[in-house]
PDB file of C-alpha atoms and ligand atoms in Angstrom:
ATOM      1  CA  UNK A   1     -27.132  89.315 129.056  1.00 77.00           C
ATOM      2  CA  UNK A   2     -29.715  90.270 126.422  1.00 86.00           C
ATOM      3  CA  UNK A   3     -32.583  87.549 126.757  1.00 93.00           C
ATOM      4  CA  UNK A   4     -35.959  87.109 124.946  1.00 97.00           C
ATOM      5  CA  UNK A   5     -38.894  85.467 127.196  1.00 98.00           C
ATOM      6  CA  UNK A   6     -41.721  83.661 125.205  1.00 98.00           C
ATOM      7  CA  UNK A   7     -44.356  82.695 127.423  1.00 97.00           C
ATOM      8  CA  UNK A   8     -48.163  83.290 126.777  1.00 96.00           C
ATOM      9  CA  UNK A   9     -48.913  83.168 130.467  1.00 95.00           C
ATOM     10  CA  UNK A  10     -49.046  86.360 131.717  1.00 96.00           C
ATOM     11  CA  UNK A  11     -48.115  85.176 135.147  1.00 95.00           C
ATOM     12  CA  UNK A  12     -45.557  82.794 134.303  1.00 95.00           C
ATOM     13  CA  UNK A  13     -44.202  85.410 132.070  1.00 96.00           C
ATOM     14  CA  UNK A  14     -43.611  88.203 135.174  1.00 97.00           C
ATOM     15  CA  UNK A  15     -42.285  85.279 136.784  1.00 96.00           C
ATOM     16  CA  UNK A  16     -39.431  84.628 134.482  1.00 97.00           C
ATOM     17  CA  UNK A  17     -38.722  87.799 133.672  1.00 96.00           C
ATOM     18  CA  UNK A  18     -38.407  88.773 137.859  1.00 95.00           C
ATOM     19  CA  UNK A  19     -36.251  85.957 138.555  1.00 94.00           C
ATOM     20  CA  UNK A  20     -34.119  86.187 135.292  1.00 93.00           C
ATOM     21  CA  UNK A  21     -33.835  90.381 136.404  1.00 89.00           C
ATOM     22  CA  UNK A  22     -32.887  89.530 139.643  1.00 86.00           C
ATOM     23  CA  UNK A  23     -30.197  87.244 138.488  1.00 84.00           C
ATOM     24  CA  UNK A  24     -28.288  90.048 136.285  1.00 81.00           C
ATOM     25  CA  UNK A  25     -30.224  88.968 132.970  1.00 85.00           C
ATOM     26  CA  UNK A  26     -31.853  92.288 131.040  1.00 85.00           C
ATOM     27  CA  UNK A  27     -35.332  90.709 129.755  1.00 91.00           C
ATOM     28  CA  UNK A  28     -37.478  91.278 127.323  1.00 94.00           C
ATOM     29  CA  UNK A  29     -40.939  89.391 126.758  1.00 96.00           C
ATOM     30  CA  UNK A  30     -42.765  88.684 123.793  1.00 97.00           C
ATOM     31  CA  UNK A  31     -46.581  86.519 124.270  1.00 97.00           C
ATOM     32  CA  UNK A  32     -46.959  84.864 120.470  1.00 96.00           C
ATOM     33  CA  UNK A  33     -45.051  82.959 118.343  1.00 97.00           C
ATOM     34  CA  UNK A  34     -44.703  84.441 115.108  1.00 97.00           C
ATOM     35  CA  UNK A  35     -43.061  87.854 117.215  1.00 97.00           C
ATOM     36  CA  UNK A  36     -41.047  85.914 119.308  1.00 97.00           C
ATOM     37  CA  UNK A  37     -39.881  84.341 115.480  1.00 97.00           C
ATOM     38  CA  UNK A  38     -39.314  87.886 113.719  1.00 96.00           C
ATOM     39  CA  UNK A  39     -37.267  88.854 116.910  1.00 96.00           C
ATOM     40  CA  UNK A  40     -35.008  86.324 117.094  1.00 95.00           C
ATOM     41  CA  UNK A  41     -34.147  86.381 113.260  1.00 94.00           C
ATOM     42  CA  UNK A  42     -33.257  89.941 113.267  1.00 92.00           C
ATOM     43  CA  UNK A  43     -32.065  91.124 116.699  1.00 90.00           C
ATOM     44  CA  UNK A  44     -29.031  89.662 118.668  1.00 86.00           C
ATOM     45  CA  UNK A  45     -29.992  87.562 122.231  1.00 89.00           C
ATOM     46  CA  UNK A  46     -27.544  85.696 124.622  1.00 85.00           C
ATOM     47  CA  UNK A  47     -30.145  83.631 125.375  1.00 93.00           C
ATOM     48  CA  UNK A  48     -33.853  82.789 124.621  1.00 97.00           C
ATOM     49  CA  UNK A  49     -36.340  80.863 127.313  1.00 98.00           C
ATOM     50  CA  UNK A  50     -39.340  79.512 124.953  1.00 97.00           C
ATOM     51  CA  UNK A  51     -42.339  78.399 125.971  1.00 96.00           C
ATOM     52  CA  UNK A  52     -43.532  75.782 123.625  1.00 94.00           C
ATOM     53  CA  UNK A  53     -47.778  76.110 123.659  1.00 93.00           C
ATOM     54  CA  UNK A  54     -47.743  79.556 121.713  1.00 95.00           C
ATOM     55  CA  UNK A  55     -50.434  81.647 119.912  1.00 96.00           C
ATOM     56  CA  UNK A  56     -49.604  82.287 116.025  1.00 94.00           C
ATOM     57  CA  UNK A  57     -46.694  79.672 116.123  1.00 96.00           C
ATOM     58  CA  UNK A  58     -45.786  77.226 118.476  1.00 95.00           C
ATOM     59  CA  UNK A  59     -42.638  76.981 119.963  1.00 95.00           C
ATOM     60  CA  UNK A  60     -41.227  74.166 118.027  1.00 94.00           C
ATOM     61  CA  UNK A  61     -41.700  75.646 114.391  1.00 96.00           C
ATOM     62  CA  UNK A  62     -40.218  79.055 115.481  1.00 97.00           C
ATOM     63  CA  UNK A  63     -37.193  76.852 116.944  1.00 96.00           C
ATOM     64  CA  UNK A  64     -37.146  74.638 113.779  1.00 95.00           C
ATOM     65  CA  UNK A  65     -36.655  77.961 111.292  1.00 95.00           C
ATOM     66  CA  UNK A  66     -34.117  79.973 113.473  1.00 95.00           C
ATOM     67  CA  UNK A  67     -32.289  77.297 113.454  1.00 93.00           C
ATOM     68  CA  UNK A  68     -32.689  76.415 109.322  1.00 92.00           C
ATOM     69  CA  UNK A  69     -31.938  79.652 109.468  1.00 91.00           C
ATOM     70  CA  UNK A  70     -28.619  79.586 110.994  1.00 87.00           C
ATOM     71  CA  UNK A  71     -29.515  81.245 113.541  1.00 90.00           C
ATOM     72  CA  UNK A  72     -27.601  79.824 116.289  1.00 88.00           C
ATOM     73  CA  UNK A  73     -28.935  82.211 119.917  1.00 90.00           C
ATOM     74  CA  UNK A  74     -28.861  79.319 122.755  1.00 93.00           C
ATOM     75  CA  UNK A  75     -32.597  78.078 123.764  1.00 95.00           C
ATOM     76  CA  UNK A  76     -33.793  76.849 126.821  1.00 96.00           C
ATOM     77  CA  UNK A  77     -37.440  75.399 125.492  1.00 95.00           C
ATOM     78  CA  UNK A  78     -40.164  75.047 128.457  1.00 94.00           C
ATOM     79  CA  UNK A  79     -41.740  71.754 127.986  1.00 87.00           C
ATOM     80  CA  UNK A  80     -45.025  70.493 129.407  1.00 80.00           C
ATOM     81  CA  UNK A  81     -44.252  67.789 132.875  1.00 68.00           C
ATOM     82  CA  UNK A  82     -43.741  64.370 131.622  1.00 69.00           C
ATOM     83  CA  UNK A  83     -44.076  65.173 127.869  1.00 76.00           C
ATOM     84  CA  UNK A  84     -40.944  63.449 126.513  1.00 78.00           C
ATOM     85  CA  UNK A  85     -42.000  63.458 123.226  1.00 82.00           C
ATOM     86  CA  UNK A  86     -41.728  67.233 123.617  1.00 83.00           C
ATOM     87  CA  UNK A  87     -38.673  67.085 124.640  1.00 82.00           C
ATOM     88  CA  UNK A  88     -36.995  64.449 122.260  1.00 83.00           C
ATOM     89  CA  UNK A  89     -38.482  67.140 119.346  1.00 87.00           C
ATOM     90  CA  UNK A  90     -37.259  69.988 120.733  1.00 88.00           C
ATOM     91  CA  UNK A  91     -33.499  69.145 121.377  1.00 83.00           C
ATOM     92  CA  UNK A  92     -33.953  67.615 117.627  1.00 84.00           C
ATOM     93  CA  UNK A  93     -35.403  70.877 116.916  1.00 89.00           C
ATOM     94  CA  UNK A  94     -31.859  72.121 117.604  1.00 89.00           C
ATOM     95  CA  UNK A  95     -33.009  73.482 121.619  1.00 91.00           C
ATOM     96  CA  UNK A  96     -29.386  73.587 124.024  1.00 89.00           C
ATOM     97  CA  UNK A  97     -31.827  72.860 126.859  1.00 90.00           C
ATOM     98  CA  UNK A  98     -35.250  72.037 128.389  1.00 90.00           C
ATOM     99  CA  UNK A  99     -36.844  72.279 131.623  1.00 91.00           C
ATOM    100  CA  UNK A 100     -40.119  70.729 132.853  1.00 90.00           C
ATOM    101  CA  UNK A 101     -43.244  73.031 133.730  1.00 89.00           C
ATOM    102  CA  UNK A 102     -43.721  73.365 136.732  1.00 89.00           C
ATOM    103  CA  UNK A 103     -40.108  74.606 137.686  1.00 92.00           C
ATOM    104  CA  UNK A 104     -38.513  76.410 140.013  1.00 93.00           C
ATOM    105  CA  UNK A 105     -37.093  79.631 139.228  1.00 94.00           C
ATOM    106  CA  UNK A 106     -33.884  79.073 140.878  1.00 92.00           C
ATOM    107  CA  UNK A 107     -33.398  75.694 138.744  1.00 93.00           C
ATOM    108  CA  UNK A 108     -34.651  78.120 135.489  1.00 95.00           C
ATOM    109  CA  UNK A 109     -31.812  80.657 136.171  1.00 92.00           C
ATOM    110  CA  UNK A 110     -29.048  77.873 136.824  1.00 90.00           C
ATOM    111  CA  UNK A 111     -29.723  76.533 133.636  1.00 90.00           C
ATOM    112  CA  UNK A 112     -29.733  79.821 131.972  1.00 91.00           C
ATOM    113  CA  UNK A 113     -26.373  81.374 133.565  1.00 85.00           C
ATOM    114  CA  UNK A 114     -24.746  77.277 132.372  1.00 83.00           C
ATOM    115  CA  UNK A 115     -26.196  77.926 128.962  1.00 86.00           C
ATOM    116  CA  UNK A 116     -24.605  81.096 128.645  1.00 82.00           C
ATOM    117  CA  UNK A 117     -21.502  79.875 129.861  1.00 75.00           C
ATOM    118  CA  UNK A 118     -21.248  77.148 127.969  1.00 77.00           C
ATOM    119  CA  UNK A 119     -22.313  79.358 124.925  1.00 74.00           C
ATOM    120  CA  UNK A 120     -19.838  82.194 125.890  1.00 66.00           C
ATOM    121  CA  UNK A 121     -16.830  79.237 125.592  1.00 59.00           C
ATOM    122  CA  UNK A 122     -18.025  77.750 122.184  1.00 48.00           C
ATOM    123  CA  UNK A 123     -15.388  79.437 119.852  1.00 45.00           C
ATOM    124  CA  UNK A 124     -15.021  75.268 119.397  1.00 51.00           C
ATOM    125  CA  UNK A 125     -18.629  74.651 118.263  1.00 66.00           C
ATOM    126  CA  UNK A 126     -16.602  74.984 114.356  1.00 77.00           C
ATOM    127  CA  UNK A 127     -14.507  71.365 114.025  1.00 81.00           C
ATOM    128  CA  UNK A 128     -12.190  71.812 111.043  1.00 86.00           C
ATOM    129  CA  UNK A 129      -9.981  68.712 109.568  1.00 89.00           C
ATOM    130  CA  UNK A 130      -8.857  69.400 105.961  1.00 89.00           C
ATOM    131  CA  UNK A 131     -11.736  69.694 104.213  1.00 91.00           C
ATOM    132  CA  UNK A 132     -14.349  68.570 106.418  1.00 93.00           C
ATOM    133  CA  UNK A 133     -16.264  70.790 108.797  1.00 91.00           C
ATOM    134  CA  UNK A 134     -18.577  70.233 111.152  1.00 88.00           C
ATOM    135  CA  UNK A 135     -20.580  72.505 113.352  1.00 83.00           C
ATOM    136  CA  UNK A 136     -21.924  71.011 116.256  1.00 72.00           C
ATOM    137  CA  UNK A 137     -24.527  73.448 117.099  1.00 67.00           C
ATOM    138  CA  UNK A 138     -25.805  72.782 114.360  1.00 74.00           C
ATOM    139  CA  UNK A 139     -24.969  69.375 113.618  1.00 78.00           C
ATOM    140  CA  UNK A 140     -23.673  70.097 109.485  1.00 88.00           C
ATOM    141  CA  UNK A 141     -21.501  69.191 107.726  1.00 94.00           C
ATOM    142  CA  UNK A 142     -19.711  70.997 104.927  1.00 93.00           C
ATOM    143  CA  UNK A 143     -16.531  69.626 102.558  1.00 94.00           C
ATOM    144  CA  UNK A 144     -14.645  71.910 100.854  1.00 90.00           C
ATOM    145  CA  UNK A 145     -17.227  74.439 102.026  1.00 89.00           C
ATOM    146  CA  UNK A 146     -20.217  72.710 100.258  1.00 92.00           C
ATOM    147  CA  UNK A 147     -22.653  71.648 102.351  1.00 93.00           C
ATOM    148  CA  UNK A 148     -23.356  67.872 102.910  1.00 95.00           C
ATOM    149  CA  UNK A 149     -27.065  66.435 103.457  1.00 94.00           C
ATOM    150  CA  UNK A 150     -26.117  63.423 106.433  1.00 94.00           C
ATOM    151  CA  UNK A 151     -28.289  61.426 108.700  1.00 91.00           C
ATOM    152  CA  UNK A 152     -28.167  62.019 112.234  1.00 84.00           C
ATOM    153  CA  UNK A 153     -26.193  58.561 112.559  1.00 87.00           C
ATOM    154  CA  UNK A 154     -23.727  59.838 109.821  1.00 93.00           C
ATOM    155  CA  UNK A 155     -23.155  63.192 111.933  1.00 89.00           C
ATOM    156  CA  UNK A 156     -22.751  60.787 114.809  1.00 84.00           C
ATOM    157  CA  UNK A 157     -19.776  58.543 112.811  1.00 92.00           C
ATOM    158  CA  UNK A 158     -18.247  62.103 111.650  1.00 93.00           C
ATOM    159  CA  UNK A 159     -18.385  63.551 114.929  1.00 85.00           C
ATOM    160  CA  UNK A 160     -16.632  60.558 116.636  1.00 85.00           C
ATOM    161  CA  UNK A 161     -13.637  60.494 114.121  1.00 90.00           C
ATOM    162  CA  UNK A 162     -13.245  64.067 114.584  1.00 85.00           C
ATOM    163  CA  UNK A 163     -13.271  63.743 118.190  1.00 77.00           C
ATOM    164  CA  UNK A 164     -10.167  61.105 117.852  1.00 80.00           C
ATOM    165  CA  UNK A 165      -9.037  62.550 114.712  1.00 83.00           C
ATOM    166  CA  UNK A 166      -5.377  61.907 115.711  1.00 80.00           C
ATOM    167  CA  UNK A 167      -5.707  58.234 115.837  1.00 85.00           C
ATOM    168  CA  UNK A 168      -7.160  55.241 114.047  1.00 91.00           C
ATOM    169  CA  UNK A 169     -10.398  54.031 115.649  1.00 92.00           C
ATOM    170  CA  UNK A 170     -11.213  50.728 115.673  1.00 92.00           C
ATOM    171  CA  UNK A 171     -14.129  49.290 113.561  1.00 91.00           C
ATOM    172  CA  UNK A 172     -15.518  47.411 117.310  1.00 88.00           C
ATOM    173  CA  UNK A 173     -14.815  50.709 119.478  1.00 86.00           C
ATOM    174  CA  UNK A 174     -17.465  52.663 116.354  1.00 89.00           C
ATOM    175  CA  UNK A 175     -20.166  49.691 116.552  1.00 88.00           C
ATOM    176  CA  UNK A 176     -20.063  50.157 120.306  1.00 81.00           C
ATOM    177  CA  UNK A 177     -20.075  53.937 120.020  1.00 78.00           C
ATOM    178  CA  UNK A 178     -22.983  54.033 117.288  1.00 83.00           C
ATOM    179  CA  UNK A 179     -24.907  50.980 117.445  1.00 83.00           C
ATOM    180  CA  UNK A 180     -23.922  49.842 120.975  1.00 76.00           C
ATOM    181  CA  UNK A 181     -22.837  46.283 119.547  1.00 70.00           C
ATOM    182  CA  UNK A 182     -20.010  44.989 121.535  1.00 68.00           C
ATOM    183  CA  UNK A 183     -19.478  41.647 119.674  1.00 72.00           C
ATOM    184  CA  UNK A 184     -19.025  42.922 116.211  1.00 73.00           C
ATOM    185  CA  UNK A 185     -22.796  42.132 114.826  1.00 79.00           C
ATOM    186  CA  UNK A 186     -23.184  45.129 112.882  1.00 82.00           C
ATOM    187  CA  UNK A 187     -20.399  45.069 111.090  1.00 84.00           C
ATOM    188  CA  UNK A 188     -21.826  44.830 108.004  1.00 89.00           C
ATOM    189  CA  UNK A 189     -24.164  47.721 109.010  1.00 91.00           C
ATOM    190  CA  UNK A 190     -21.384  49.717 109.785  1.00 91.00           C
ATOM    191  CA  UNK A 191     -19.830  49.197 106.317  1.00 91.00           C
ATOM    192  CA  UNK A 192     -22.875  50.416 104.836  1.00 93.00           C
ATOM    193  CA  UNK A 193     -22.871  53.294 106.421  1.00 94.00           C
ATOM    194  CA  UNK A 194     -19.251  54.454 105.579  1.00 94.00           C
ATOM    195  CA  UNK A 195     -19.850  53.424 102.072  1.00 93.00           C
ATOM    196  CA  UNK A 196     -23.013  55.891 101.855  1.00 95.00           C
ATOM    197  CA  UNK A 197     -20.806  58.436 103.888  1.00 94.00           C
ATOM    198  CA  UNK A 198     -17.829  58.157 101.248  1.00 94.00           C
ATOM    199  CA  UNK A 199     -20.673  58.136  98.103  1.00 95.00           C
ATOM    200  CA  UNK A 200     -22.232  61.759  99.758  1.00 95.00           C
ATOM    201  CA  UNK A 201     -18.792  63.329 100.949  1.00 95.00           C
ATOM    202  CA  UNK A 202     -16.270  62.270  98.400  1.00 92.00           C
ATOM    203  CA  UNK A 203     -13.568  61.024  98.335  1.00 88.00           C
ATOM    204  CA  UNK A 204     -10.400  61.446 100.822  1.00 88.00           C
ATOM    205  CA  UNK A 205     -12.805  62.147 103.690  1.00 93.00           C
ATOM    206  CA  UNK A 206     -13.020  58.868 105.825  1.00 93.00           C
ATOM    207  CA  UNK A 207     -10.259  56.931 105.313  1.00 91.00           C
ATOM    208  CA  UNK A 208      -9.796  53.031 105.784  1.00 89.00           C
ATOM    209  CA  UNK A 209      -6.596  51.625 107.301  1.00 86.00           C
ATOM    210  CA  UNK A 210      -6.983  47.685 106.733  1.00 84.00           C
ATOM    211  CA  UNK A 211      -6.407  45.906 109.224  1.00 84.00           C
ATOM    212  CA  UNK A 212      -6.847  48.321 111.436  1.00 88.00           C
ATOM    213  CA  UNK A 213      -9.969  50.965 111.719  1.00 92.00           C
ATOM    214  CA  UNK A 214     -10.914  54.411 110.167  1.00 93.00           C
ATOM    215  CA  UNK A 215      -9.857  57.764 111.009  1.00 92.00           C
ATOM    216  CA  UNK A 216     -10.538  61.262 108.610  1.00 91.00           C
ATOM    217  CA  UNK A 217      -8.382  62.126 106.030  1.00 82.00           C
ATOM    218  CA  UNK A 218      -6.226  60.983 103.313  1.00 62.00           C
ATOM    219  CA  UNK A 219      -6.942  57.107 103.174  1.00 37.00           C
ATOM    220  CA  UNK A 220      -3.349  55.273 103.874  1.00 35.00           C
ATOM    221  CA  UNK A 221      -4.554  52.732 101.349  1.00 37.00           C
ATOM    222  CA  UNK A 222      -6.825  53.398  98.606  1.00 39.00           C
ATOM    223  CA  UNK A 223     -10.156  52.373  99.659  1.00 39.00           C
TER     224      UNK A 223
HETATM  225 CA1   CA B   1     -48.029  78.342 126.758  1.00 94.78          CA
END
């Protein structure tokens, strides 16, 4: 297991690297931002533990363009104690995992041997139905092979319907899944949102059945 450490602490740095040795992980560190950045674009990692305070560039912005660059290496970000915010940005920023500093180093290298499990069995993270694909690493969406700018609430809609792609979902069982609104108040919300969906993806994509719910695919009746 080929991992990349980003830490400027010196002593937090040994740290990781010790434990993550110890553990069966081959380490290598890197102190600053922007090297940490060039490595990860161009060299191969099962796994990268990033420190988010960095010198050159932080944490966040090396995440952000990895991952704008399809670069897809699972990241466990180290976030400061209590800083949500932090955290909220950096699983936005595309991160498979955070863990508060301080930590312990045994709850560091369960994390990291689950990440690269869960990495290791994501031959799945592609979802294909006809024409629509989504990749939910990344959280895109592509028709036809064309990529498709969506919201993160679109990608949420998309996502479902793939999930239960072999059956109609209900238009109540999506407000509670997106909005959670149980007694049908955004339902005119919700038709807004596949209307913008069907005006960015085409077509054919989401399909109505009246009466009934949505599900992906040819529409049953023209909608
Ligand atoms: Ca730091």
């Amino acid at each position: 297991m080929r991992t990349l450490v980003v830490e400027d602490d010196p002593a937090i740095a040994a740290d990781l690297c010790h434990a993550l040795e110890k553990a069966g992980f081959r380490t290598e560190a890197c102190a600053d931002g922007e090297e940490a950045w060039f490595l990860g674009d161009t060299e191969d990692f099962d796994l990268v533990v990033l420190d988010l305070g960095l010198p050159q560039l932080d944490g966040l912005t090396v995440l952000k363009r990895w991952r704008a660059n399809e670069r897809t290496l699972p990241v466990l970000i180290l976030t400061a104690r209590g800083a949500w915010t932090e955290r909220v940005e950096g699983i936005e920023a595309g991160a498979d995992d955070y863990l508060p500093k301080p930590f312990r180093m045994e709850e560091l290298v369960a994390r990291a041997r689950a990440l690269v499990r869960r990495a290791a069995g994501h031959g799945a993270s592609q979802q294909v139905h006809g024409r629509l694909r989504l990749d939910t690493n990344l959280m895109t969406v592509t028709v036809d092979g064309v990529p498709r700018e969506v919201t993160s609430l679109e990608y949420r809609l998309l996502a479902y319907l793939m999930l239960h792609r072999d059956r109609v979902v209900p238009a109540a069982e999506l407000l509670e899944h997106l909005y959670g609104d149980s007694d049908g108040r955004q339902g005119n919300a919700l038709e807004a949102l596949l209307s913008r969906l069907r005006r960015k993806l085409g077509p054919g994509i989401v399909a109505t059945r009246r009466g009934f719910g949505y599900g992906l695919g040819p529409p049953a009746d023209p909608a």
